[in-house]
Amino acid sequence: DQQVKQNSPSLSVQEGRISILNCDYTNSMFDYFLWYKKYPAEGPTFLISISSIKDKNEDGRFTVFLNKSAKHLSLHIVPSQPGDSAVYFCAASAIGYGGSQGNLIFGKGTKLSVKP
Amino acid sequence: EPEVTQTPSHQVTQMGQEVILRCVPISNHLYFYWYRQILGQKVEFLVSFYNNEISEKSEIFDDQFSVERPDGSNFTLKIRSTKLEDSAMYFCASRDSSVQPQHFGDGTRLSIL
């Protein structure tokens, strides 16, 4: 079952332009969402998160938008840089629900390539 | 910046043998996790550990798996009788409170021959 879906396996963007990575989820109990970046031979690195009580969270070049009614979130990177080239994973958890210890459900990832 | 450390980076083991994967979580963290990623597939949750006991586990985490925090700093995953399908990257993660993100180690690549 795919509770968290990233439907684009890859995305190519020109340096300086905006990168938009999308993620959909099906479980309405999810209340905490995260984006991780992963380089080959490394573990996922936390980028940015958003709680379900918000619809936007911003950190420098990275902004995450959450649309609860559509069960959709997106990560915007602007401006994109060649060093942003990596696989980006969307993840979700149901922290606010009794007994949950916040285990993460991951999407399959989107490989972002930023061309100079 | 504090890191989650995993050893070894690569483990090659004969099928049927026991293997122990080791992790040193970030020192003030309270919640510990193991995930795995089979080649070409998504990262999957295995088990969470809090207050010296398992708090949640997935269907993957069957009787061949166990976890332990033997000395207050290490967090280990033991696979008792390895199978070919256990070949994967195994990631350890930790966090310090319920609204903080999990931080991951660089993983152990487990290859079962």
GROMACS .gro file of C-alpha atoms in nm:
model
  229
    1ASP     CA    1   0.000   0.000   0.000
    2GLN     CA    2   0.128   0.342  -0.090
    3GLN     CA    3   0.020   0.577   0.184
    4VAL     CA    4   0.271   0.835   0.064
    5LYS     CA    5   0.316   0.883  -0.309
    6GLN     CA    6   0.571   1.074  -0.507
    7ASN     CA    7   0.453   1.030  -0.863
    8SER     CA    8   0.750   1.192  -1.037
    9PRO     CA    9   1.057   0.969  -1.020
   10SER     CA   10   1.273   1.247  -1.163
   11LEU     CA   11   1.281   1.621  -1.223
   12SER     CA   12   1.530   1.831  -1.418
   13VAL     CA   13   1.558   2.206  -1.356
   14GLN     CA   14   1.789   2.482  -1.473
   15GLU     CA   15   2.009   2.649  -1.213
   16GLY     CA   16   1.843   2.959  -1.069
   17ARG     CA   17   1.490   2.843  -1.149
   18ILE     CA   18   1.233   2.703  -0.910
   19SER     CA   19   1.214   2.331  -0.833
   20ILE     CA   20   0.875   2.199  -0.725
   21LEU     CA   21   0.855   1.849  -0.583
   22ASN     CA   22   0.515   1.699  -0.510
   23CYS     CA   23   0.382   1.445  -0.265
   24ASP     CA   24   0.037   1.299  -0.203
   25TYR     CA   25  -0.084   1.099   0.094
   26THR     CA   26  -0.390   0.890   0.167
   27ASN     CA   27  -0.395   0.848   0.545
   28SER     CA   28  -0.591   1.131   0.710
   29MET     CA   29  -0.428   1.046   1.046
   30PHE     CA   30  -0.094   1.186   0.925
   31ASP     CA   31  -0.026   1.511   1.108
   32TYR     CA   32   0.345   1.572   1.058
   33PHE     CA   33   0.524   1.583   0.724
   34LEU     CA   34   0.891   1.600   0.641
   35TRP     CA   35   1.119   1.632   0.343
   36TYR     CA   36   1.456   1.459   0.337
   37LYS     CA   37   1.738   1.487   0.087
   38LYS     CA   38   1.957   1.190   0.011
   39TYR     CA   39   2.290   1.166  -0.167
   40PRO     CA   40   2.427   0.827  -0.281
   41ALA     CA   41   2.597   0.629  -0.003
   42GLU     CA   42   2.458   0.861   0.265
   43GLY     CA   43   2.155   0.852   0.491
   44PRO     CA   44   1.854   1.078   0.446
   45THR     CA   45   1.925   1.433   0.564
   46PHE     CA   46   1.639   1.630   0.716
   47LEU     CA   47   1.544   1.942   0.519
   48ILE     CA   48   1.218   2.086   0.641
   49SER     CA   49   0.896   1.978   0.810
   50ILE     CA   50   0.542   2.097   0.856
   51SER     CA   51   0.273   2.023   1.110
   52SER     CA   52  -0.084   1.971   0.997
   53ILE     CA   53  -0.191   2.286   1.184
   54LYS     CA   54   0.003   2.494   0.930
   55ASP     CA   55  -0.020   2.529   0.555
   56LYS     CA   56   0.324   2.672   0.489
   57ASN     CA   57   0.670   2.655   0.640
   58GLU     CA   58   0.973   2.836   0.507
   59ASP     CA   59   1.344   2.792   0.571
   60GLY     CA   60   1.575   2.989   0.347
   61ARG     CA   61   1.544   2.864  -0.010
   62PHE     CA   62   1.309   2.583   0.094
   63THR     CA   63   0.934   2.618   0.142
   64VAL     CA   64   0.689   2.340   0.210
   65PHE     CA   65   0.318   2.385   0.137
   66LEU     CA   66   0.048   2.162   0.281
   67ASN     CA   67  -0.303   2.130   0.139
   68LYS     CA   68  -0.489   1.907   0.385
   69SER     CA   69  -0.813   1.893   0.192
   70ALA     CA   70  -0.628   1.764  -0.114
   71LYS     CA   71  -0.390   1.553   0.098
   72HIS     CA   72  -0.104   1.708  -0.095
   73LEU     CA   73   0.222   1.872  -0.005
   74SER     CA   74   0.494   2.026  -0.213
   75LEU     CA   75   0.852   2.138  -0.164
   76HIS     CA   76   0.967   2.452  -0.343
   77ILE     CA   77   1.336   2.523  -0.385
   78VAL     CA   78   1.419   2.868  -0.513
   79PRO     CA   79   1.662   2.946  -0.655
   80SER     CA   80   1.776   2.593  -0.740
   81GLN     CA   81   2.149   2.523  -0.725
   82PRO     CA   82   2.356   2.237  -0.873
   83GLY     CA   83   2.432   2.121  -0.516
   84ASP     CA   84   2.061   2.056  -0.468
   85SER     CA   85   2.088   1.761  -0.707
   86ALA     CA   86   1.986   1.459  -0.498
   87VAL     CA   87   1.693   1.229  -0.428
   88TYR     CA   88   1.419   1.399  -0.227
   89PHE     CA   89   1.193   1.192  -0.004
   90CYS     CA   90   0.860   1.297   0.134
   91ALA     CA   91   0.769   1.133   0.467
   92ALA     CA   92   0.469   1.143   0.697
   93SER     CA   93   0.381   1.034   1.048
   94ALA     CA   94   0.085   1.030   1.286
   95ILE     CA   95   0.252   1.173   1.595
   96GLY     CA   96  -0.061   1.314   1.755
   97TYR     CA   97  -0.237   0.981   1.779
   98GLY     CA   98  -0.215   0.782   2.099
   99GLY     CA   99   0.054   0.519   2.103
  100SER     CA  100   0.229   0.641   1.790
  101GLN     CA  101   0.600   0.693   1.827
  102GLY     CA  102   0.618   0.884   1.504
  103ASN     CA  103   0.750   0.618   1.272
  104LEU     CA  104   0.788   0.762   0.925
  105ILE     CA  105   0.615   0.644   0.609
  106PHE     CA  106   0.824   0.738   0.307
  107GLY     CA  107   0.746   0.804  -0.055
  108LYS     CA  108   0.962   0.646  -0.326
  109GLY     CA  109   1.156   0.966  -0.383
  110THR     CA  110   1.212   1.210  -0.667
  111LYS     CA  111   1.555   1.249  -0.820
  112LEU     CA  112   1.623   1.618  -0.875
  113SER     CA  113   1.888   1.725  -1.125
  114VAL     CA  114   1.980   2.092  -1.131
  115LYS     CA  115   2.173   2.179  -1.448
  116PRO     CA  116   2.426   2.465  -1.449
  117GLU     CA  117   2.665   1.909   1.459
  118PRO     CA  118   2.584   1.581   1.640
  119GLU     CA  119   2.540   1.280   1.413
  120VAL     CA  120   2.393   0.933   1.420
  121THR     CA  121   2.680   0.689   1.361
  122GLN     CA  122   2.638   0.342   1.213
  123THR     CA  123   2.888   0.056   1.189
  124PRO     CA  124   2.990  -0.125   0.983
  125SER     CA  125   2.925   0.063   0.660
  126HIS     CA  126   2.913  -0.268   0.471
  127GLN     CA  127   2.851  -0.616   0.608
  128VAL     CA  128   2.874  -0.933   0.398
  129THR     CA  129   2.729  -1.245   0.561
  130GLN     CA  130   2.647  -1.599   0.459
  131MET     CA  131   2.280  -1.691   0.451
  132GLY     CA  132   2.168  -1.841   0.782
  133GLN     CA  133   2.428  -1.655   0.986
  134GLU     CA  134   2.350  -1.402   1.255
  135VAL     CA  135   2.439  -1.038   1.203
  136ILE     CA  136   2.442  -0.740   1.439
  137LEU     CA  137   2.418  -0.387   1.305
  138ARG     CA  138   2.530  -0.112   1.538
  139CYS     CA  139   2.420   0.246   1.583
  140VAL     CA  140   2.518   0.528   1.815
  141PRO     CA  141   2.225   0.771   1.825
  142ILE     CA  142   2.261   1.141   1.905
  143SER     CA  143   2.338   1.156   2.277
  144ASN     CA  144   2.035   1.341   2.416
  145HIS     CA  145   1.782   1.169   2.195
  146LEU     CA  146   1.512   0.948   2.344
  147TYR     CA  147   1.345   0.778   2.049
  148PHE     CA  148   1.528   0.532   1.828
  149TYR     CA  149   1.435   0.368   1.500
  150TRP     CA  150   1.551   0.119   1.241
  151TYR     CA  151   1.450   0.143   0.875
  152ARG     CA  152   1.560  -0.049   0.572
  153GLN     CA  153   1.574   0.021   0.200
  154ILE     CA  154   1.590  -0.269  -0.042
  155LEU     CA  155   1.763  -0.167  -0.364
  156GLY     CA  156   1.526   0.028  -0.587
  157GLN     CA  157   1.249   0.040  -0.327
  158LYS     CA  158   1.130   0.291  -0.071
  159VAL     CA  159   1.263   0.333   0.281
  160GLU     CA  160   1.053   0.112   0.512
  161PHE     CA  161   0.998   0.138   0.887
  162LEU     CA  162   1.109  -0.164   1.090
  163VAL     CA  163   1.090  -0.077   1.460
  164SER     CA  164   1.081   0.206   1.711
  165PHE     CA  165   1.231   0.195   2.060
  166TYR     CA  166   1.159   0.421   2.357
  167ASN     CA  167   1.218   0.393   2.729
  168ASN     CA  168   1.412   0.068   2.684
  169GLU     CA  169   1.141  -0.118   2.503
  170ILE     CA  170   0.996  -0.164   2.157
  171SER     CA  171   0.711   0.083   2.106
  172GLU     CA  172   0.607  -0.005   1.751
  173LYS     CA  173   0.711  -0.256   1.490
  174SER     CA  174   0.614  -0.327   1.133
  175GLU     CA  175   0.513  -0.655   0.973
  176ILE     CA  176   0.868  -0.687   0.843
  177PHE     CA  177   1.004  -0.702   1.198
  178ASP     CA  178   0.934  -1.069   1.266
  179ASP     CA  179   1.088  -1.310   1.516
  180GLN     CA  180   1.425  -1.317   1.340
  181PHE     CA  181   1.478  -0.951   1.430
  182SER     CA  182   1.557  -0.803   1.770
  183VAL     CA  183   1.680  -0.470   1.900
  184GLU     CA  184   1.873  -0.377   2.209
  185ARG     CA  185   2.019  -0.074   2.381
  186PRO     CA  186   2.285  -0.259   2.579
  187ASP     CA  187   2.479   0.023   2.739
  188GLY     CA  188   2.292   0.352   2.716
  189SER     CA  189   2.471   0.469   2.405
  190ASN     CA  190   2.459   0.192   2.145
  191PHE     CA  191   2.142   0.075   1.972
  192THR     CA  192   2.170  -0.257   1.789
  193LEU     CA  193   1.965  -0.451   1.537
  194LYS     CA  194   2.019  -0.828   1.535
  195ILE     CA  195   1.905  -1.054   1.255
  196ARG     CA  196   1.920  -1.410   1.383
  197SER     CA  197   1.920  -1.627   1.072
  198THR     CA  198   1.972  -1.413   0.766
  199LYS     CA  199   1.795  -1.475   0.438
  200LEU     CA  200   1.882  -1.355   0.089
  201GLU     CA  201   1.591  -1.110   0.101
  202ASP     CA  202   1.741  -0.937   0.406
  203SER     CA  203   1.996  -0.777   0.173
  204ALA     CA  204   1.931  -0.403   0.200
  205MET     CA  205   2.054  -0.073   0.340
  206TYR     CA  206   1.967  -0.050   0.707
  207PHE     CA  207   1.928   0.298   0.854
  208CYS     CA  208   1.922   0.393   1.219
  209ALA     CA  209   1.747   0.715   1.323
  210SER     CA  210   1.686   0.906   1.644
  211ARG     CA  211   1.496   1.210   1.771
  212ASP     CA  212   1.462   1.392   2.098
  213SER     CA  213   1.094   1.477   2.129
  214SER     CA  214   0.763   1.417   1.967
  215VAL     CA  215   0.771   1.717   1.735
  216GLN     CA  216   1.132   1.696   1.628
  217PRO     CA  217   1.249   1.534   1.307
  218GLN     CA  218   1.432   1.205   1.301
  219HIS     CA  219   1.799   1.222   1.215
  220PHE     CA  220   1.945   0.936   1.018
  221GLY     CA  221   2.280   0.767   1.006
  222ASP     CA  222   2.454   0.686   0.677
  223GLY     CA  223   2.337   0.326   0.690
  224THR     CA  224   2.485  -0.021   0.680
  225ARG     CA  225   2.475  -0.205   0.351
  226LEU     CA  226   2.395  -0.568   0.434
  227SER     CA  227   2.473  -0.823   0.164
  228ILE     CA  228   2.360  -1.181   0.220
  229LEU     CA  229   2.535  -1.443   0.008
   0.00000   0.00000   0.00000
